[in-house]
Amino acid sequence: MTSLPPKIDQRTYEEIVQQTEAFVQEFTSSLEQGWKAPPLGQMDVGRALIRIFGRMVTKISDRLNQVPEKNFLAFLDLIGGQLQPPQPAKVPLTFYLAEASPVGAFVPAYTQISAPPLEGNDEEIIFETEQELIVTTAQLKAVFVREPNQDKYGDYTLFVTGKEDQSFLVFSGDRPIQHSLYITCHEIFNLPELSNLSLTIETNNPQSMADLNLSLDWSYWNGLEWQNLSRPNLTIKDSQCILNFADIKLPSVSEINGKSGKWLQAKLKLNSWVENLPIINQIQGSTQINQVNLMPEVCLYNDTPLDQSKNFYPFGEEPKLNDTFYIALHDRFVKPGANITLTFELSHNSNLASADITITWEIQAQGEWKKIAITQSENQLWMNSSPQLIKNSPITTTLKFPQQIPSPSTVNGETRYWIRARITQGLYGQASTIRKYAIYNEVAIVDSVTNDNKTISIVGTASDFFKAGDMIRLVWLENNSEKREEYKIQSLSNNQLTLETLVTNPQAKVKGTKIFLRYVISETVPPNYDPPIIQSLKLTYNFNFNEKAIYFAYNDLHYSHPKKFDIKLTDKIDQGSQRVSINQVEGLAVGEFLTFPSRPNPEIHQIEYINPQTKQLILAASLSQTYLKDTRIDCHFRPFIPTIDKNPSLYLGFDKPFGNQTVTLYAQVNPPSPQELSQAISRSNPQLIWEYFSPLGWQTLGVNDQTKAFSQRGLIQFIAPSDFTKSMIFNQDLYWLRVRWQGGNFSIQPRLNKILTNTTWAVQATTIQAEILGSSNYEAHQTFTAGYSPILIGEKLEIRENEIPEQFDSDKLTVIRDNLGEIEEIWVTWQEVPDFYSSTESDRHYLLDRQTGKISFGDGQSGMIPPRGRNNIRLSFYRTGGGEQGNLVSQSVNQLKTTVPYIDRVVNLEAAAGGANQEKLERLKERVPQKLRHRNRAVTLQDIEDLAYEASTDVKRVKLITPDLMTPEFSALNGGLWLDPTKKDITLNDYINSKRTQITNPDEFKKMLLSINQDSGKVKLIVLPNSKERQPNPSLALLEKVEGYIQSRCEAMLDLTVTVPQWQEIIVTATITPTTYQGLDRLRETINRRLEAFLHPLTGGSGDGWRFGRYPQKSDFYALIQSISGVDHVDLLEINPDPESPELAADSLIFSGHHIIHLQSSGGN
């Protein structure tokens, strides 16, 4: 605030009346009818006239007292002082195409969009677009960041597209770029248990692989997450690296890159690259299996399952020839070269087994059971013995599998690896037998023997006693001895029996020979089995199992596989080219390296892009030599590949090409946080390179970047190229733009919130074009008035002249020609100046009163007179409007005033800001003298603050902090403590020694002087923007603008830091008793809102914001809360931090936190 000038007449009205009454009494006292003042409170004619006179004198006095200020204002006007016009609010507007619109749309410049009238006002608030906008159908679908120096990347798609309200650092990743090698050994990892594992890696550089192993984290998938493994021991043998895992765990099944398996993962630690990355030719897995005393999964007696939990009969209780005992091996342990030891514990040994008992052991191969050889040949399946299960237990035998194992077989419906023991000879004991006895019964007598010696006639009928097939015995006496012969009846009829054989000595067999019929009687002898009984059968598997591993790499979101490639160039490649045509691209992955056969050393290049249709590659760098067609190129498998980017890069992926037209993107840049600002470093013009992807790879894209390298929100415009090409990046097939941070430094890395398409700036103003002001009569001091006021900064005044001025800038000329190219009109742009004091007769200058729209020209000596002409003075462009009413919330500017084809709607996704009313007179009286004092140069501290306000209209408040150079023992004003500048050789120690008599503690004094020396010349300027945020932090661009503005106007030795305050959050916890129980939520909201407004650093307190270094007091809050309607009284109030705590630092400023408001009834609940 400016101080008021002293009053010329300081008397008040009452004092003037009293003084006049005294004068009247004194001057009329000598008269006979002199006037005397009546008593106080009484009135007469004289007093009435005096009071009238006093009122007239008071008015004259008041006007006289205004003379100094009016003279002051006249002086300010004389030196060009003028009230600043209103400032228009500015807002980004986003246009949306109609649903399913086949084409884009064109929004002309100065298209008007309105917001509803404010409360208490009937007029809409009009905004105009600043420039034309082409609304495209292409939409932003993906946003990624690569940060190669930290080996990180970030997927910020959800942030930038507005699906999540969060910001991100433009060139910083939030997660490591994964570099992993996945390895599986299907057979080994399908074992039920695994106690050890060796991986043998064939590589071209074993030492590099060993170094790399120190930077690898090994893990396995446990079904839920990757579980860490201890680092394997590594040994080098020739070209092999052998990794031995001592505590290996069996992984669970997982699917990686579409392949299901049990995987190990070797992940490269962050930023752990080694030189000469190794090539892997092969990985071999091996393990030592020693599974002891396993019970067979299934045992069968013939086709009957056996219960192994009890003693069992392997061949049944009554073993017979070909009875079979089946044993199912554990499939997972039947591997090439496996040794399987079978151990039988018998609970009973067969004591009655026949001497020729033979058990044959067999295995099924090629669909038939084959005997297992008793040998030790490595080329076939063999056993070292064939146990007959008749020895004393334990009985052991070893089964050895060759490298080519048979296929599983099916027994009893189960497909497994089966072996069997079959009884092929002998018995265990004796089987059941039948014993037969012959009994003879005399039944007939021979009558005669026929001549054929085969037929016997008997006494009686044959069929009564015999049948065919019976055995008979003939008994007769010969030489006094009884003779016997037996015959078999072949047939019989009547009384004759026909025998199968001839009767011997028929003469002897005369009539009377007895015939006995033989009867056979059978007797069953019970069996006497003695089979073996097995108490337990255990299998022991022991072998070294080797298996070629399956492996692939995952680097920077790309998988690569080891393959044998026969790659040849299909075209000649010239030196310096990056595009390569080859005969095959299948199996190649982005990021892999190709080796070109150059001399003396091969040339190695990384693949940046693969076009499978044209079989072309884009390399990350140019070739240094020329290569002919059919040149063979190698592609070796490298497990870990660095990212293609060499610089931090921002990627923007769009779903469609833009077409060859102007594209406008809006970058919503967040201001830096106070913590980030406190850690800011010096800025060195960061260089950002915009690129687009084309068939030739990444190509430079020229852009108009209003964000100044993402230091402030703004538009980014470019003409979209016609060869904008789709490419697969970050596993998304889109049209990609890339922003590379090529060089330089950010003082604070920028932070982005959103990137919007189809968005442009609009200002709260109305544009008037080609307004004719009038005609010049070539007289001095001509004045004209614009049709609308106030006139905002940025107008363009033109005057039609008869010829083109000499040495005049072409951008200040508008030449109109006819169809033949002949000049019809010449309009020349004139320049606004604050006054004509420095203008000459040839200067095309004018004065402008922006509040009234009045335009004045010179007299021909101080400023040129416009040439004579009819309607030759015009405002070709100007705007009117502005004011605080344009500072509207988001989503409020949404009504198109004119229809735009294909446009469905428009809206402001951000709040409009920057609107300000016309400058107040009090501010003018402060500003113009300041400008007169500093004359655009920063000499004093006050000059720096004043210039900071002039640097930008966004600056709301500044505070300058200087080092404290005044201490009890040192004063900069004490010349006796200054070094003598003429004595260049004097040192600080010499100076202290010379002052020892004046200094009580030389060491502390020396530290103090060193500190003062370091702080001298340092100035910290705190800048706050015009913002309604809780913490109104300036943008990086605003800080840099203010710093640059002051640095260009101050001494080079000044060490200036432009920053933000040290913020102190204030949190109020209050317990309130309301006057009513109705609307308690609304009351709580009102209290919070009032507290936030009261604590706002720029507009809080009494309305002018809070001073630096000051705490609010409890009494302030009591008065504030109790003044709110609905609050009966405040029961409890706490402030954090306590206002009684130590004072804030000079650069600290308070802001509102999130308050806690408790409401309770009058009873205390």
GROMACS .gro file of C-alpha atoms in nm, residues 264-610:
model
  347
  264LEU     CA    1   1.335  -7.166  -1.350
  265GLN     CA    2   1.392  -6.795  -1.390
  266ALA     CA    3   1.727  -6.617  -1.397
  267LYS     CA    4   1.652  -6.245  -1.368
  268LEU     CA    5   1.914  -5.980  -1.418
  269LYS     CA    6   1.938  -5.737  -1.130
  270LEU     CA    7   1.869  -5.373  -1.198
  271ASN     CA    8   2.161  -5.199  -1.374
  272SER     CA    9   2.389  -5.503  -1.360
  273TRP     CA   10   2.513  -5.520  -1.715
  274VAL     CA   11   2.854  -5.666  -1.801
  275GLU     CA   12   3.072  -5.600  -2.100
  276ASN     CA   13   3.072  -5.848  -2.388
  277LEU     CA   14   2.736  -6.008  -2.317
  278PRO     CA   15   2.778  -6.383  -2.365
  279ILE     CA   16   2.619  -6.599  -2.634
  280ILE     CA   17   2.456  -6.926  -2.526
  281ASN     CA   18   2.483  -7.221  -2.764
  282GLN     CA   19   2.323  -7.490  -2.549
  283ILE     CA   20   2.207  -7.565  -2.195
  284GLN     CA   21   2.219  -7.919  -2.057
  285GLY     CA   22   2.045  -8.016  -1.735
  286SER     CA   23   2.157  -8.307  -1.517
  287THR     CA   24   2.068  -8.447  -1.178
  288GLN     CA   25   2.170  -8.738  -0.955
  289ILE     CA   26   1.865  -8.946  -0.862
  290ASN     CA   27   1.879  -9.165  -0.553
  291GLN     CA   28   1.530  -9.266  -0.448
  292VAL     CA   29   1.552  -9.538  -0.182
  293ASN     CA   30   1.301  -9.801  -0.065
  294LEU     CA   31   0.999  -9.696  -0.265
  295MET     CA   32   0.699  -9.927  -0.261
  296PRO     CA   33   0.582 -10.025  -0.612
  297GLU     CA   34   0.283  -9.827  -0.721
  298VAL     CA   35   0.092 -10.144  -0.820
  299CYS     CA   36   0.160 -10.519  -0.790
  300LEU     CA   37  -0.053 -10.788  -0.957
  301TYR     CA   38  -0.085 -11.163  -0.926
  302ASN     CA   39  -0.199 -11.246  -1.278
  303ASP     CA   40  -0.478 -10.984  -1.301
  304THR     CA   41  -0.551 -10.956  -0.930
  305PRO     CA   42  -0.418 -10.648  -0.744
  306LEU     CA   43  -0.209 -10.727  -0.439
  307ASP     CA   44  -0.231 -10.544  -0.107
  308GLN     CA   45   0.127 -10.448  -0.033
  309SER     CA   46   0.043 -10.328   0.315
  310LYS     CA   47   0.022 -10.694   0.419
  311ASN     CA   48   0.222 -11.005   0.346
  312PHE     CA   49   0.125 -11.132   0.003
  313TYR     CA   50   0.172 -11.427  -0.230
  314PRO     CA   51   0.340 -11.309  -0.551
  315PHE     CA   52   0.225 -11.621  -0.741
  316GLY     CA   53  -0.089 -11.691  -0.546
  317GLU     CA   54  -0.146 -11.954  -0.280
  318GLU     CA   55  -0.137 -12.239  -0.535
  319PRO     CA   56   0.134 -12.145  -0.787
  320LYS     CA   57   0.106 -12.311  -1.126
  321LEU     CA   58   0.304 -12.302  -1.441
  322ASN     CA   59   0.286 -11.952  -1.607
  323ASP     CA   60   0.145 -11.787  -1.299
  324THR     CA   61   0.276 -11.428  -1.311
  325PHE     CA   62   0.378 -11.162  -1.062
  326TYR     CA   63   0.357 -10.807  -1.210
  327ILE     CA   64   0.547 -10.506  -1.066
  328ALA     CA   65   0.466 -10.149  -1.178
  329LEU     CA   66   0.774  -9.930  -1.174
  330HIS     CA   67   0.759  -9.558  -1.098
  331ASP     CA   68   0.724  -9.401  -1.440
  332ARG     CA   69   0.891  -9.077  -1.335
  333PHE     CA   70   1.209  -9.264  -1.243
  334VAL     CA   71   1.230  -9.485  -1.547
  335LYS     CA   72   1.489  -9.289  -1.738
  336PRO     CA   73   1.767  -9.377  -1.981
  337GLY     CA   74   2.051  -9.545  -1.793
  338ALA     CA   75   1.850  -9.584  -1.471
  339ASN     CA   76   1.954  -9.847  -1.215
  340ILE     CA   77   1.658 -10.000  -1.029
  341THR     CA   78   1.731 -10.225  -0.734
  342LEU     CA   79   1.455 -10.463  -0.624
  343THR     CA   80   1.477 -10.580  -0.263
  344PHE     CA   81   1.251 -10.866  -0.152
  345GLU     CA   82   1.189 -10.940   0.214
  346LEU     CA   83   1.028 -11.288   0.245
  347SER     CA   84   0.820 -11.381   0.544
  348HIS     CA   85   0.823 -11.744   0.424
  349ASN     CA   86   1.070 -11.924   0.200
  350SER     CA   87   0.955 -12.222  -0.010
  351ASN     CA   88   1.105 -12.546   0.131
  352LEU     CA   89   0.924 -12.777  -0.112
  353ALA     CA   90   1.014 -12.601  -0.436
  354SER     CA   91   1.116 -12.842  -0.702
  355ALA     CA   92   1.478 -12.851  -0.802
  356ASP     CA   93   1.393 -12.728  -1.149
  357ILE     CA   94   1.190 -12.430  -1.034
  358THR     CA   95   1.252 -12.143  -1.281
  359ILE     CA   96   1.127 -11.782  -1.255
  360THR     CA   97   1.165 -11.585  -1.578
  361TRP     CA   98   1.176 -11.202  -1.553
  362GLU     CA   99   1.026 -11.018  -1.848
  363ILE     CA  100   0.946 -10.668  -1.974
  364GLN     CA  101   0.713 -10.569  -2.252
  365ALA     CA  102   0.867 -10.408  -2.559
  366GLN     CA  103   0.716 -10.345  -2.901
  367GLY     CA  104   0.391 -10.497  -2.783
  368GLU     CA  105   0.529 -10.831  -2.657
  369TRP     CA  106   0.687 -10.958  -2.340
  370LYS     CA  107   1.057 -11.024  -2.369
  371LYS     CA  108   1.293 -11.195  -2.130
  372ILE     CA  109   1.527 -10.962  -1.942
  373ALA     CA  110   1.881 -11.069  -2.014
  374ILE     CA  111   2.113 -11.166  -1.731
  375THR     CA  112   2.410 -10.962  -1.848
  376GLN     CA  113   2.575 -10.626  -1.801
  377SER     CA  114   2.571 -10.496  -2.157
  378GLU     CA  115   2.509 -10.122  -2.175
  379ASN     CA  116   2.321 -10.160  -2.501
  380GLN     CA  117   2.027 -10.357  -2.368
  381LEU     CA  118   1.801 -10.394  -2.071
  382TRP     CA  119   1.958 -10.634  -1.823
  383MET     CA  120   1.949 -10.770  -1.470
  384ASN     CA  121   2.248 -10.882  -1.274
  385SER     CA  122   2.051 -11.182  -1.142
  386SER     CA  123   1.716 -11.354  -1.183
  387PRO     CA  124   1.579 -11.405  -0.832
  388GLN     CA  125   1.380 -11.731  -0.790
  389LEU     CA  126   1.242 -11.619  -0.453
  390ILE     CA  127   1.363 -11.937  -0.280
  391LYS     CA  128   1.664 -11.798  -0.097
  392ASN     CA  129   1.671 -11.655   0.247
  393SER     CA  130   1.574 -11.286   0.248
  394PRO     CA  131   1.663 -11.020   0.172
  395ILE     CA  132   1.687 -11.100  -0.196
  396THR     CA  133   1.817 -10.822  -0.421
  397THR     CA  134   1.862 -10.775  -0.790
  398THR     CA  135   1.940 -10.473  -1.006
  399LEU     CA  136   1.759 -10.379  -1.323
  400LYS     CA  137   1.951 -10.157  -1.564
  401PHE     CA  138   1.782  -9.956  -1.842
  402PRO     CA  139   1.968  -9.870  -2.163
  403GLN     CA  140   1.975  -9.521  -2.318
  404GLN     CA  141   1.683  -9.621  -2.539
  405ILE     CA  142   1.409  -9.722  -2.301
  406PRO     CA  143   1.098  -9.913  -2.410
  407SER     CA  144   0.757  -9.758  -2.415
  408PRO     CA  145   0.512  -9.810  -2.129
  409SER     CA  146   0.278 -10.109  -2.159
  410THR     CA  147  -0.080 -10.172  -2.053
  411VAL     CA  148  -0.159 -10.440  -1.798
  412ASN     CA  149  -0.501 -10.484  -1.643
  413GLY     CA  150  -0.609 -10.154  -1.793
  414GLU     CA  151  -0.318  -9.951  -1.650
  415THR     CA  152  -0.046  -9.812  -1.873
  416ARG     CA  153   0.285  -9.811  -1.690
  417TYR     CA  154   0.636  -9.938  -1.701
  418TRP     CA  155   0.575 -10.305  -1.600
  419ILE     CA  156   0.812 -10.592  -1.530
  420ARG     CA  157   0.691 -10.941  -1.442
  421ALA     CA  158   0.816 -11.268  -1.293
  422ARG     CA  159   0.662 -11.580  -1.453
  423ILE     CA  160   0.688 -11.949  -1.344
  424THR     CA  161   0.820 -12.119  -1.654
  425GLN     CA  162   0.936 -12.451  -1.498
  426GLY     CA  163   0.900 -12.646  -1.176
  427LEU     CA  164   0.668 -12.602  -0.886
  428TYR     CA  165   0.663 -12.456  -0.540
  429GLY     CA  166   0.552 -12.789  -0.360
  430GLN     CA  167   0.318 -13.061  -0.510
  431ALA     CA  168  -0.014 -13.022  -0.678
  432SER     CA  169  -0.330 -13.231  -0.596
  433THR     CA  170  -0.321 -13.587  -0.765
  434ILE     CA  171  -0.568 -13.879  -0.829
  435ARG     CA  172  -0.467 -14.235  -0.728
  436LYS     CA  173  -0.650 -14.523  -0.923
  437TYR     CA  174  -0.713 -14.890  -0.809
  438ALA     CA  175  -0.827 -15.190  -1.039
  439ILE     CA  176  -1.088 -15.443  -0.907
  440TYR     CA  177  -1.181 -15.757  -1.102
  441ASN     CA  178  -1.520 -15.923  -1.079
  442GLU     CA  179  -1.599 -16.255  -1.241
  443VAL     CA  180  -1.902 -16.206  -1.456
  444ALA     CA  181  -1.895 -16.468  -1.742
  445ILE     CA  182  -1.746 -16.794  -1.879
  446VAL     CA  183  -1.596 -16.844  -2.224
  447ASP     CA  184  -1.794 -17.074  -2.447
  448SER     CA  185  -1.557 -17.077  -2.743
  449VAL     CA  186  -1.305 -16.876  -2.946
  450THR     CA  187  -1.386 -16.819  -3.310
  451ASN     CA  188  -1.146 -16.887  -3.591
  452ASP     CA  189  -1.035 -16.524  -3.626
  453ASN     CA  190  -0.891 -16.544  -3.277
  454LYS     CA  191  -1.057 -16.212  -3.190
  455THR     CA  192  -1.412 -16.315  -3.105
  456ILE     CA  193  -1.511 -16.498  -2.793
  457SER     CA  194  -1.845 -16.660  -2.740
  458ILE     CA  195  -1.970 -16.648  -2.387
  459VAL     CA  196  -2.235 -16.826  -2.194
  460GLY     CA  197  -2.517 -16.585  -2.167
  461THR     CA  198  -2.600 -16.254  -2.323
  462ALA     CA  199  -2.303 -16.019  -2.364
  463SER     CA  200  -2.492 -15.698  -2.317
  464ASP     CA  201  -2.599 -15.803  -1.974
  465PHE     CA  202  -2.245 -15.776  -1.847
  466PHE     CA  203  -2.026 -15.575  -2.087
  467LYS     CA  204  -2.005 -15.271  -2.303
  468ALA     CA  205  -1.758 -15.159  -2.567
  469GLY     CA  206  -1.434 -15.029  -2.418
  470ASP     CA  207  -1.443 -15.244  -2.101
  471MET     CA  208  -1.129 -15.422  -1.993
  472ILE     CA  209  -1.166 -15.794  -1.920
  473ARG     CA  210  -0.927 -16.047  -1.773
  474LEU     CA  211  -0.926 -16.407  -1.894
  475VAL     CA  212  -0.821 -16.659  -1.626
  476TRP     CA  213  -0.755 -17.030  -1.701
  477LEU     CA  214  -0.553 -17.325  -1.571
  478GLU     CA  215  -0.262 -17.441  -1.766
  479ASN     CA  216  -0.028 -17.708  -1.637
  480ASN     CA  217  -0.188 -17.668  -1.301
  481SER     CA  218  -0.108 -17.303  -1.287
  482GLU     CA  219  -0.347 -17.011  -1.322
  483LYS     CA  220  -0.287 -16.790  -1.630
  484ARG     CA  221  -0.415 -16.433  -1.679
  485GLU     CA  222  -0.449 -16.210  -1.984
  486GLU     CA  223  -0.632 -15.879  -2.029
  487TYR     CA  224  -0.812 -15.755  -2.337
  488LYS     CA  225  -1.020 -15.456  -2.433
  489ILE     CA  226  -1.365 -15.509  -2.580
  490GLN     CA  227  -1.399 -15.350  -2.917
  491SER     CA  228  -1.763 -15.436  -2.974
  492LEU     CA  229  -2.027 -15.694  -2.867
  493SER     CA  230  -2.337 -15.858  -3.003
  494ASN     CA  231  -2.565 -16.129  -2.861
  495ASN     CA  232  -2.329 -16.364  -2.683
  496GLN     CA  233  -2.008 -16.260  -2.857
  497LEU     CA  234  -1.733 -16.017  -2.759
  498THR     CA  235  -1.502 -15.880  -3.027
  499LEU     CA  236  -1.163 -15.780  -2.882
  500GLU     CA  237  -0.926 -15.513  -3.003
  501THR     CA  238  -0.629 -15.755  -3.009
  502LEU     CA  239  -0.590 -16.123  -3.108
  503VAL     CA  240  -0.624 -16.380  -2.839
  504THR     CA  241  -0.294 -16.553  -2.779
  505ASN     CA  242  -0.290 -16.930  -2.762
  506PRO     CA  243  -0.661 -16.969  -2.838
  507GLN     CA  244  -0.638 -17.344  -2.795
  508ALA     CA  245  -0.577 -17.301  -2.432
  509LYS     CA  246  -0.869 -17.072  -2.391
  510VAL     CA  247  -1.132 -17.338  -2.408
  511LYS     CA  248  -1.475 -17.353  -2.275
  512GLY     CA  249  -1.482 -17.276  -1.910
  513THR     CA  250  -1.224 -17.001  -1.908
  514LYS     CA  251  -1.334 -16.735  -1.658
  515ILE     CA  252  -1.396 -16.380  -1.766
  516PHE     CA  253  -1.338 -16.104  -1.510
  517LEU     CA  254  -1.457 -15.749  -1.569
  518ARG     CA  255  -1.207 -15.479  -1.449
  519TYR     CA  256  -1.337 -15.189  -1.248
  520VAL     CA  257  -1.112 -14.879  -1.183
  521ILE     CA  258  -1.155 -14.695  -0.852
  522SER     CA  259  -0.999 -14.331  -0.824
  523GLU     CA  260  -0.868 -14.171  -0.502
  524THR     CA  261  -0.781 -13.797  -0.483
  525VAL     CA  262  -0.451 -13.710  -0.313
  526PRO     CA  263  -0.467 -13.353  -0.161
  527PRO     CA  264  -0.210 -13.087  -0.283
  528ASN     CA  265   0.097 -12.992  -0.085
  529TYR     CA  266   0.188 -12.626  -0.197
  530ASP     CA  267   0.470 -12.427  -0.038
  531PRO     CA  268   0.467 -12.084  -0.216
  532PRO     CA  269   0.692 -11.795  -0.112
  533ILE     CA  270   0.535 -11.509   0.086
  534ILE     CA  271   0.668 -11.154   0.041
  535GLN     CA  272   0.671 -10.935   0.346
  536SER     CA  273   0.789 -10.626   0.157
  537LEU     CA  274   0.915 -10.527  -0.183
  538LYS     CA  275   1.120 -10.206  -0.212
  539LEU     CA  276   1.249 -10.033  -0.523
  540THR     CA  277   1.558  -9.817  -0.524
  541TYR     CA  278   1.630  -9.590  -0.821
  542ASN     CA  279   1.979  -9.459  -0.871
  543PHE     CA  280   2.111  -9.291  -1.182
  544ASN     CA  281   2.252  -8.973  -1.338
  545PHE     CA  282   1.995  -8.817  -1.565
  546ASN     CA  283   2.094  -8.575  -1.839
  547GLU     CA  284   1.851  -8.375  -2.049
  548LYS     CA  285   1.876  -8.094  -2.299
  549ALA     CA  286   1.706  -7.794  -2.147
  550ILE     CA  287   1.442  -7.584  -2.318
  551TYR     CA  288   1.512  -7.216  -2.270
  552PHE     CA  289   1.425  -6.871  -2.401
  553ALA     CA  290   1.480  -6.510  -2.299
  554TYR     CA  291   1.248  -6.224  -2.211
  555ASN     CA  292   1.392  -5.877  -2.257
  556ASP     CA  293   1.203  -5.549  -2.262
  557LEU     CA  294   0.863  -5.716  -2.322
  558HIS     CA  295   0.998  -5.933  -2.607
  559TYR     CA  296   1.062  -6.309  -2.606
  560SER     CA  297   1.354  -6.453  -2.802
  561HIS     CA  298   1.429  -6.821  -2.866
  562PRO     CA  299   1.746  -7.008  -2.955
  563LYS     CA  300   1.715  -7.110  -3.319
  564LYS     CA  301   1.943  -7.192  -3.604
  565PHE     CA  302   1.906  -6.925  -3.867
  566ASP     CA  303   2.023  -6.929  -4.226
  567ILE     CA  304   1.994  -6.556  -4.287
  568LYS     CA  305   2.107  -6.400  -4.611
  569LEU     CA  306   2.075  -6.053  -4.752
  570THR     CA  307   1.828  -6.033  -5.038
  571ASP     CA  308   1.956  -5.691  -5.149
  572LYS     CA  309   2.277  -5.499  -5.135
  573ILE     CA  310   2.306  -5.271  -4.830
  574ASP     CA  311   2.499  -4.948  -4.861
  575GLN     CA  312   2.715  -4.805  -4.590
  576GLY     CA  313   2.516  -4.580  -4.354
  577SER     CA  314   2.188  -4.764  -4.410
  578GLN     CA  315   1.971  -4.894  -4.128
  579ARG     CA  316   1.722  -5.088  -4.339
  580VAL     CA  317   1.810  -5.451  -4.414
  581SER     CA  318   1.623  -5.695  -4.642
  582ILE     CA  319   1.673  -6.063  -4.557
  583ASN     CA  320   1.538  -6.399  -4.668
  584GLN     CA  321   1.359  -6.485  -4.341
  585VAL     CA  322   1.239  -6.305  -4.033
  586GLU     CA  323   1.050  -6.587  -3.860
  587GLY     CA  324   1.187  -6.642  -3.512
  588LEU     CA  325   1.366  -6.307  -3.492
  589ALA     CA  326   1.270  -6.071  -3.211
  590VAL     CA  327   1.306  -5.698  -3.162
  591GLY     CA  328   1.619  -5.623  -2.960
  592GLU     CA  329   1.820  -5.923  -3.082
  593PHE     CA  330   2.165  -5.870  -3.229
  594LEU     CA  331   2.274  -5.947  -3.585
  595THR     CA  332   2.639  -6.009  -3.667
  596PHE     CA  333   2.764  -5.883  -4.004
  597PRO     CA  334   3.091  -6.031  -4.137
  598SER     CA  335   3.299  -5.715  -4.156
  599ARG     CA  336   3.677  -5.703  -4.125
  600PRO     CA  337   3.882  -5.699  -3.915
  601ASN     CA  338   3.604  -5.731  -3.654
  602PRO     CA  339   3.243  -5.837  -3.707
  603GLU     CA  340   2.984  -5.561  -3.701
  604ILE     CA  341   2.707  -5.618  -3.445
  605HIS     CA  342   2.375  -5.433  -3.461
  606GLN     CA  343   2.054  -5.449  -3.263
  607ILE     CA  344   1.716  -5.499  -3.433
  608GLU     CA  345   1.480  -5.207  -3.376
  609TYR     CA  346   1.186  -5.311  -3.594
  610ILE     CA  347   1.078  -5.617  -3.793
   0.00000   0.00000   0.00000
